[in-house]
Short mmCIF file of C-alpha atoms in Angstrom, two decimals:
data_model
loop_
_atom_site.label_atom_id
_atom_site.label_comp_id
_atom_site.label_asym_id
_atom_site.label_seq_id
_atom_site.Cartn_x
_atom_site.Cartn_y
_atom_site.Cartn_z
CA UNK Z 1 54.55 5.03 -1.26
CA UNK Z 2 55.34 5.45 2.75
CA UNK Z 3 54.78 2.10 4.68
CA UNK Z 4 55.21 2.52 8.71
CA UNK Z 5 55.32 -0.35 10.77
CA UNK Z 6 52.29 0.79 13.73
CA UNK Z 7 52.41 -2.08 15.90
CA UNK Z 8 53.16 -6.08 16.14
CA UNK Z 9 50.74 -7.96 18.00
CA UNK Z 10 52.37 -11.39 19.01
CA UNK Z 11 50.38 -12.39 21.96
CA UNK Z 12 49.37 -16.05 20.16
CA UNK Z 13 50.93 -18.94 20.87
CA UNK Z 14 50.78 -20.44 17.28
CA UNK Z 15 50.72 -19.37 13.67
CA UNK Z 16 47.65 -16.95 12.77
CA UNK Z 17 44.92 -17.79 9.71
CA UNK Z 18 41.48 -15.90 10.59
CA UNK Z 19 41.46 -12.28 10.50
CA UNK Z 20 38.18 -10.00 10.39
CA UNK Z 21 36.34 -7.12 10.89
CA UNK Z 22 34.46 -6.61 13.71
CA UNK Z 23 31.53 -4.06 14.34
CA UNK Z 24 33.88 -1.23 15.80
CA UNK Z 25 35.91 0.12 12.64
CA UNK Z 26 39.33 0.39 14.82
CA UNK Z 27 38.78 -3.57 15.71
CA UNK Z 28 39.71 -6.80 14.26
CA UNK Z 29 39.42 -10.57 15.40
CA UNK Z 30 41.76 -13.31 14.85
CA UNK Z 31 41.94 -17.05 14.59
CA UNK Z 32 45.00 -18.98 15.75
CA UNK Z 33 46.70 -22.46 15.76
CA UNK Z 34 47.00 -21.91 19.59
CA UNK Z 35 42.73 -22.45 19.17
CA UNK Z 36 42.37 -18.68 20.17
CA UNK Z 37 40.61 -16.85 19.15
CA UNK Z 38 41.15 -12.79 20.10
CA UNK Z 39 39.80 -9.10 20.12
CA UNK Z 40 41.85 -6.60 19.00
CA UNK Z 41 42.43 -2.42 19.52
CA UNK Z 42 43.55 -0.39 17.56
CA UNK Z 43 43.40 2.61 19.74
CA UNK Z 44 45.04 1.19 22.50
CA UNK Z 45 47.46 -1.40 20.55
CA UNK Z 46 46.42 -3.83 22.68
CA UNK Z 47 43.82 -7.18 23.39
CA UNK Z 48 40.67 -5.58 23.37
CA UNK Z 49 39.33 -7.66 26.45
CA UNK Z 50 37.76 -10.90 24.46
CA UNK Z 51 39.49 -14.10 23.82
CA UNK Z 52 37.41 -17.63 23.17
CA UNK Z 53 39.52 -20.88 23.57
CA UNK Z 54 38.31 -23.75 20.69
CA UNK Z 55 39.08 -27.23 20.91
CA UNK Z 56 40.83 -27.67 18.04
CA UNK Z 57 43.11 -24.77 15.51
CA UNK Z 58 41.24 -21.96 13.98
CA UNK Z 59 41.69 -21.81 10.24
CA UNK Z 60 38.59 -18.86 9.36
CA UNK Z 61 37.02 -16.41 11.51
CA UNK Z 62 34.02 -14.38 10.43
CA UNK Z 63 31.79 -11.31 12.22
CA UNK Z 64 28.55 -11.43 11.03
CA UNK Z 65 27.48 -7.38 11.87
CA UNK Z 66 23.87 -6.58 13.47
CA UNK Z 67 23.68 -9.94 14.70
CA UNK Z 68 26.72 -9.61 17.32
CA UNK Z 69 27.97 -13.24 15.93
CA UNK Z 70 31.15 -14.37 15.34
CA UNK Z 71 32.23 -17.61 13.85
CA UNK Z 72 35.23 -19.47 13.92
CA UNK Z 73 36.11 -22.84 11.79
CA UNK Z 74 38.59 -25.61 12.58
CA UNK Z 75 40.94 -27.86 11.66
CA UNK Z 76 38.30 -30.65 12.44
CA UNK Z 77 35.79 -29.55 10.70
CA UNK Z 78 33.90 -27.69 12.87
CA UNK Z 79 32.18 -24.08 12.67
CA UNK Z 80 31.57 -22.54 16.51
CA UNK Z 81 29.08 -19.72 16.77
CA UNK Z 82 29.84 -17.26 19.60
CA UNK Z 83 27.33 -14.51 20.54
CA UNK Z 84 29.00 -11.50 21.23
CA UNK Z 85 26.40 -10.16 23.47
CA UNK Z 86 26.40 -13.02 25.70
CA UNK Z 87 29.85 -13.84 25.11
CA UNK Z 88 29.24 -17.62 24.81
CA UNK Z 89 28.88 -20.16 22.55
CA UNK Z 90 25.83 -20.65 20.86
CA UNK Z 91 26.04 -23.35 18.54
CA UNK Z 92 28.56 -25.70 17.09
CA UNK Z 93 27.99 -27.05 12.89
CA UNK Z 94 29.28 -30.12 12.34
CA UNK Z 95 28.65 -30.40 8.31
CA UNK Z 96 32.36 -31.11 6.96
CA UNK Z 97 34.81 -33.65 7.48
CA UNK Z 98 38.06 -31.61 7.49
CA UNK Z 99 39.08 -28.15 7.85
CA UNK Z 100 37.51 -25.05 7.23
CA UNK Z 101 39.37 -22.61 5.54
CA UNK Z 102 37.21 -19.26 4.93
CA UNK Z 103 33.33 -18.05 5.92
CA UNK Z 104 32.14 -15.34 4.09
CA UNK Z 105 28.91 -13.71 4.80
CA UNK Z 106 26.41 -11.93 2.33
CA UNK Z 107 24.35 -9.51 4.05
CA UNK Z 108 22.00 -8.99 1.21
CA UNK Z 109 20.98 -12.81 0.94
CA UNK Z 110 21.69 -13.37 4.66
CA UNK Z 111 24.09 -16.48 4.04
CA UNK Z 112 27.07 -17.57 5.64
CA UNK Z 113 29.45 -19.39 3.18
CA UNK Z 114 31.98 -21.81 4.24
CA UNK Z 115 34.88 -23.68 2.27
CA UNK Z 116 35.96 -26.51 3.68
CA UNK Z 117 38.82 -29.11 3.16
CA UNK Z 118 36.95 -31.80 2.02
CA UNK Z 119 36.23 -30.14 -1.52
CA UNK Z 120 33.12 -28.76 -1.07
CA UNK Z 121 31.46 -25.83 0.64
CA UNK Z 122 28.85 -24.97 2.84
CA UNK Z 123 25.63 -22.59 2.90
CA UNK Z 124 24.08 -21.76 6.10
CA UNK Z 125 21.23 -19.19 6.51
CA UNK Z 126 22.31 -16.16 9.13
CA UNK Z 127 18.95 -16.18 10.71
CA UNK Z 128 18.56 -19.26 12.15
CA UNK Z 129 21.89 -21.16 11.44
CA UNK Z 130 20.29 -23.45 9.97
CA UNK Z 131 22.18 -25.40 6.46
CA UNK Z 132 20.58 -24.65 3.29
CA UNK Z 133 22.76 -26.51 0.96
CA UNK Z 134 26.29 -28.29 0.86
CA UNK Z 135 28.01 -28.61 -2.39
CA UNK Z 136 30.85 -31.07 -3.51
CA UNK Z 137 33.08 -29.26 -5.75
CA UNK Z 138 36.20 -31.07 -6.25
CA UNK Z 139 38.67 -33.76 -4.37
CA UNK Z 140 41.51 -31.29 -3.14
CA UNK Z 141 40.64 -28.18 -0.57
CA UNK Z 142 38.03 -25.60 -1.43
CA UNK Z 143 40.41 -22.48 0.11
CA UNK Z 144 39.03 -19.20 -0.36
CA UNK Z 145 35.74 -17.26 -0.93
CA UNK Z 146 35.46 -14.17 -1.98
CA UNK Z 147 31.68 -11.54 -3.10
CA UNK Z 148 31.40 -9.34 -5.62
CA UNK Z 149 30.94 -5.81 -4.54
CA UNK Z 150 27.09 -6.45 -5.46
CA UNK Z 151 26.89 -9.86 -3.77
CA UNK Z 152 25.03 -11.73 -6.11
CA UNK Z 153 28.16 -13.76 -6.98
CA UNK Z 154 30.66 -15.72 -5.04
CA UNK Z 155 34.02 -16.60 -6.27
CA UNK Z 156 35.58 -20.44 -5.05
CA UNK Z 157 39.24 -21.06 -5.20
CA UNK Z 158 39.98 -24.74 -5.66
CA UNK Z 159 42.70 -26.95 -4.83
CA UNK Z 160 42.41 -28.46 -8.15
CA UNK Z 161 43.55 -25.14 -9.77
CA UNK Z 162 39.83 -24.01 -11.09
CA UNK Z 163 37.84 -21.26 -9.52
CA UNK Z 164 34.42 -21.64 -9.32
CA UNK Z 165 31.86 -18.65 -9.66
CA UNK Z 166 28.35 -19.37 -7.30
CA UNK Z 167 25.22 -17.24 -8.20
CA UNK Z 168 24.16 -16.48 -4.26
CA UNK Z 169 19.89 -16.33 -5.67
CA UNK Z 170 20.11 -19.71 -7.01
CA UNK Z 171 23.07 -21.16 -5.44
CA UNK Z 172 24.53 -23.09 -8.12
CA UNK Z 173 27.49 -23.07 -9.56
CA UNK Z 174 27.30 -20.91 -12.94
CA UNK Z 175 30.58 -20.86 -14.27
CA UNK Z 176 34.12 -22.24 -14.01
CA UNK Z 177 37.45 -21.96 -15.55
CA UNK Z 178 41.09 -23.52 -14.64
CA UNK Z 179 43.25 -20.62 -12.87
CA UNK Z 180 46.19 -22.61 -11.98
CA UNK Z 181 48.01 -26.02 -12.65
CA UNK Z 182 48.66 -26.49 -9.31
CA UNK Z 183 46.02 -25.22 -6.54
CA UNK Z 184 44.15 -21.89 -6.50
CA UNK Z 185 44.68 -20.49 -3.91
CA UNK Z 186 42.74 -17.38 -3.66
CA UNK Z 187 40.37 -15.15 -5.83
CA UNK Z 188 39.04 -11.38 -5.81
CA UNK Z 189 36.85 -9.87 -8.03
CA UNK Z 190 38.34 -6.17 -8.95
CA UNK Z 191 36.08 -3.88 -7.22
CA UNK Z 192 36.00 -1.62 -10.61
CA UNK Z 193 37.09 -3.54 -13.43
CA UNK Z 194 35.44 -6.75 -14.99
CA UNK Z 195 38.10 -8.75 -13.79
CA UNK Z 196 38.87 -12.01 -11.90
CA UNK Z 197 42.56 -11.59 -9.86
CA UNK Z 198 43.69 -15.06 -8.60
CA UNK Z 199 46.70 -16.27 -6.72
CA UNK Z 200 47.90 -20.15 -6.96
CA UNK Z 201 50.62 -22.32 -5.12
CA UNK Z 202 52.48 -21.52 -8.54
CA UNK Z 203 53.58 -18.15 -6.95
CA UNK Z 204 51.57 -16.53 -9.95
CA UNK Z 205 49.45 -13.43 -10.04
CA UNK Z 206 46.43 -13.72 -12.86
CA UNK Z 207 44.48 -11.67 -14.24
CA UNK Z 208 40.82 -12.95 -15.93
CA UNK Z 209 37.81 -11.13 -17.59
CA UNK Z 210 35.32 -11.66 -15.49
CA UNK Z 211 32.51 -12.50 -18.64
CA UNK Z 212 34.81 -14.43 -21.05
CA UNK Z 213 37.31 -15.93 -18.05
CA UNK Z 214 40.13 -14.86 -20.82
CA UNK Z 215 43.90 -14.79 -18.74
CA UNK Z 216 44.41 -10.85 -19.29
CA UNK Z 217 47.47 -10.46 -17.39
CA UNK Z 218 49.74 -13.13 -15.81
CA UNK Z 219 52.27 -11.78 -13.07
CA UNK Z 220 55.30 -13.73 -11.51
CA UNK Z 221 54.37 -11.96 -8.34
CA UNK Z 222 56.21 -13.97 -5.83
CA UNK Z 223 58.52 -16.70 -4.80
CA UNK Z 224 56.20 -19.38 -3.51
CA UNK Z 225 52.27 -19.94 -2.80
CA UNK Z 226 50.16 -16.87 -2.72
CA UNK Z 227 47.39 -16.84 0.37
CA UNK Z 228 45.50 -14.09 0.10
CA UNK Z 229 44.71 -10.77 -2.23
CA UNK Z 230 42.90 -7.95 -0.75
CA UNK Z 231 41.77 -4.51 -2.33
CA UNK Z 232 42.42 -1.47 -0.10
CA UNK Z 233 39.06 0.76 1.00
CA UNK Z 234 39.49 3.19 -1.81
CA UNK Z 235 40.43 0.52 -4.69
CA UNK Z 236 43.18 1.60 -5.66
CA UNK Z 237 45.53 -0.64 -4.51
CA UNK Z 238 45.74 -4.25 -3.48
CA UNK Z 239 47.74 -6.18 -1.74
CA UNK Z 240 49.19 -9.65 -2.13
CA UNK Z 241 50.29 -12.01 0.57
CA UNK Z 242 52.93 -15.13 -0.01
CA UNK Z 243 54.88 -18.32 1.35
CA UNK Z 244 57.89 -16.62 0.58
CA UNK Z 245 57.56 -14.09 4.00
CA UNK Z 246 56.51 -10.92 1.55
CA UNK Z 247 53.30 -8.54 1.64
CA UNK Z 248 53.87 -6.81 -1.73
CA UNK Z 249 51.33 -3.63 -2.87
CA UNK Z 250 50.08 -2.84 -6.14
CA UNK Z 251 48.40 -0.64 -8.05
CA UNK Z 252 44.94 -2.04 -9.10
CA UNK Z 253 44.71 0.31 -12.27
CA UNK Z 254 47.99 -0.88 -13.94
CA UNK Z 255 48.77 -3.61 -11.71
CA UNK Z 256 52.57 -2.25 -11.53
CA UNK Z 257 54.38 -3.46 -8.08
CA UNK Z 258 54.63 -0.57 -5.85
CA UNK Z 259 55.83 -1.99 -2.75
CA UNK Z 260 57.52 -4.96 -1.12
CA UNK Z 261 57.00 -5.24 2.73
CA UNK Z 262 59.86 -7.69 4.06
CA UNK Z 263 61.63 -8.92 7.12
CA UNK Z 264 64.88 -6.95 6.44
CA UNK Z 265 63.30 -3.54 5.44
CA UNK Z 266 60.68 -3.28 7.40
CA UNK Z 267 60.81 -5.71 10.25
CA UNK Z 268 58.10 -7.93 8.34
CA UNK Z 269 57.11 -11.55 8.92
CA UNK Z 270 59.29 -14.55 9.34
CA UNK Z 271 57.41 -16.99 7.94
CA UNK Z 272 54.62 -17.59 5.81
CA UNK Z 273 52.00 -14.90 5.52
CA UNK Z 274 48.82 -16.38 5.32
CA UNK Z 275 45.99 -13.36 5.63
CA UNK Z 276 45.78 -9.83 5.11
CA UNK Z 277 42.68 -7.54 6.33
CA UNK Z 278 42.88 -3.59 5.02
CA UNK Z 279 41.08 -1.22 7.47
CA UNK Z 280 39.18 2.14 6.33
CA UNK Z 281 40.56 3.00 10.04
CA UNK Z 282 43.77 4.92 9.34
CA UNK Z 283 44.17 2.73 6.27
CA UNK Z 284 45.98 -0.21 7.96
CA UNK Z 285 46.96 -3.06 6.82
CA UNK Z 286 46.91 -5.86 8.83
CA UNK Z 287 48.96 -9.26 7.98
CA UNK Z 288 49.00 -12.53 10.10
CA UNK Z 289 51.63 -15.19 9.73
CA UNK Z 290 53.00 -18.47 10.73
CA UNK Z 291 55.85 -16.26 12.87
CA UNK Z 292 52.96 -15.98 15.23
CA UNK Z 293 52.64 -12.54 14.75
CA UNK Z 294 49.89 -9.95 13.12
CA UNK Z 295 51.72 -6.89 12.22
CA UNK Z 296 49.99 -3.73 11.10
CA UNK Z 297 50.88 -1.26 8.76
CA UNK Z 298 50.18 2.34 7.82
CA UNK Z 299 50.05 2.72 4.25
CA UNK Z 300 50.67 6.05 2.84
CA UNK Z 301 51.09 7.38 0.09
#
C-alpha cells in the first residue's frame, strides 16, 4: 500500500470536527472551532468560494443532497440550516442543551439525525425541518451516528460505553449492548459482513456480530481515544482515526493493519485527529485535526 500526501488545507483558524460530502464528488465541507464553516476543491486545491461564519464552534456538519442544505451543529447546542442556493441561513433548531456532535441523514426515510451532548439525540424530518422525536439515551455524550448500508438501522455511540442500535421505521431503540468501559466513541456497521466495528476512549478496536452483539475480534489499535472509523468506497479497507496523532488503514476482510499514516513519515497531523471522510474521487482520504489542518491523502494500492 502507496499513501501520497495530495495537499494540506490549513486555512482555519482552530481545530477541525465536521467533514462532509457535498453534491459535487471532488468537494467536501468542513466545520471548525474558528465557527467556520468552508467549501472545499479538490480540483483546484483550494477554498471553493463558500465560507459561513456561526456564532459559536462547529462540532458536525452535514449536506443533505437534492435539497441544496447544509447543516452545521455547535458547541451550544444549536443546529443552523444554510440553503445552498440562496446561500443564507434558513433556520436555526434549538432542541439540545449542549453540543452537537454528528447529523446523519437517511435519504430513504428523509430524517436528519443528530447526537447531541446532553445524552440524547435528535430526529428532524428533511422536508420541513420540523422535530419528530427527541430521545434521552444516557447521562454522558451521545458522539457518533452511523446507517447501515440499507438505512433502516442507525447505530449510537454512547459516552457511557454502550452503543445503541435505532430502527429508522419505528424510531425506537431496538437493541443495545456495552462496547466499551470507558466511552464509545464511534460505531460502523461493516458494509459486507454482519458486523458491528466500534472505537472507545480505551484506544480499542472491536469487533461485534451484528445479530448476537458477540465481541468477535478485539484490536489494541491505538495509543489513546479513537474518533472516527470509516470504510473506503470499495469496502475493502477502513480506516481508523486516534488521539494519539495516527490515521492507521486496514483491511476490512481480515482486519490486519496495513498502514500507519504519521507526522514523521508522512508529514501527518500534530494533534488529535478527530474525522476522516474517504472520497470515490481519486480515492482520497481526507483527515481533520486539532493541528488545524485537513490533510488529504491518495491511497493506493
Amino acid at each position: 500500500m502507496e499513501i501520497n500526501k495530495i495537499t494540506e488545507f490549513n486555512s482555519h483558524a482552530g481545530g477541525v470536527y465536521g467533514l462532509s460530502l457535498a453534491k459535487e464528488q471532488n468537494v467536501f465541507f468542513s466545520g471548525s472551532s474558528d465557527r467556520f464553516l468552508t467549501k472545499w476543491n479538490l480540483d483546484t486545491l483550494a477554498n471553493a468560494e463558500f465560507s459561513a461564519q456561526l456564532p459559536a464552534f462547529i462540532y458536525a456538519v452535514c449536506y443533505i443532497p437534492n435539497k441544496e442544505l447544509l447543516l452545521a451543529g455547535t458547541f451550544k447546542g444549536a443546529i443552523h440550516i444554510i440553503d445552498l442556493n440562496q446561500k443564507k441561513e434558513i433556520k436555526i433548531l434549538q432542541q439540545h442543551n449542549a453540543a452537537i456532535f454528528d447529523i446523519c441523514y437517511s435519504s430513504t426515510t428523509n430524517l436528519i439525525f443528530c447526537s447531541a451532548g446532553d445524552g440524547s439525540i435528535s430526529i428532524i424530518k428533511a422536508s420541513d425541518l420540523s422535530v419528530v422525536k427527541i430521545i434521552s439515551l444516557c447521562n454522558e455524550k451521545v458522539r457518533k451516528l452511523s446507517l447501515n448500508a440499507e438505512q433502516t438501522l442507525l447505530c449510537i455511540a454512547c459516552g457511557d460505553g454502550k452503543i445503541r442500535i435505532l430502527n429508522t421505521s419505528t424510531l425506537n431503540i431496538v437493541n443495545e449492548f456495552s462496547a466499551h468501559t470507558e466511552s464509545a466513541n464511534c460505531a460502523v456497521f461493516h458494509p459486507n459482513k454482519e458486523l458491528i466495528l466500534t472505537g472507545g476512549k480505551d484506544a480499542h478496536l472491536r469487533i461485534w456480530n451484528a445479530t448476537s452483539f458477540k465481541l468477535e475480534k478485539e484490536i489494541a489499535a491505538h495509543n489513546w481515544a479513537i474518533y472516527d472509523i470509516v470504510f473506503s468506497p470499495d469496502n475493502k479497507y477502513f480506516a481508523t482515526a486516534s488521539r494519539d496523532k495516527t490515521i492507521k488503514i486496514w483491511d476490512a476482510e481480515s482486519f490486519e493493519l496495513l498502514y500507519r499514516i504519521n507526522k514523521e513519515k508522512n508529514e501527518g497531523h500534530t494533534h488529535s485527529v478527530n474525522k476522516l471522510l474517504w472520497l470515490n474521487y481519486n480515492d482520497y482520504l481526507v483527515s481533520a485535526g486539532d493541528d488545524r489542518k485537513i490533510n488529504v491523502w491518495k491511497i493506493q494500492v
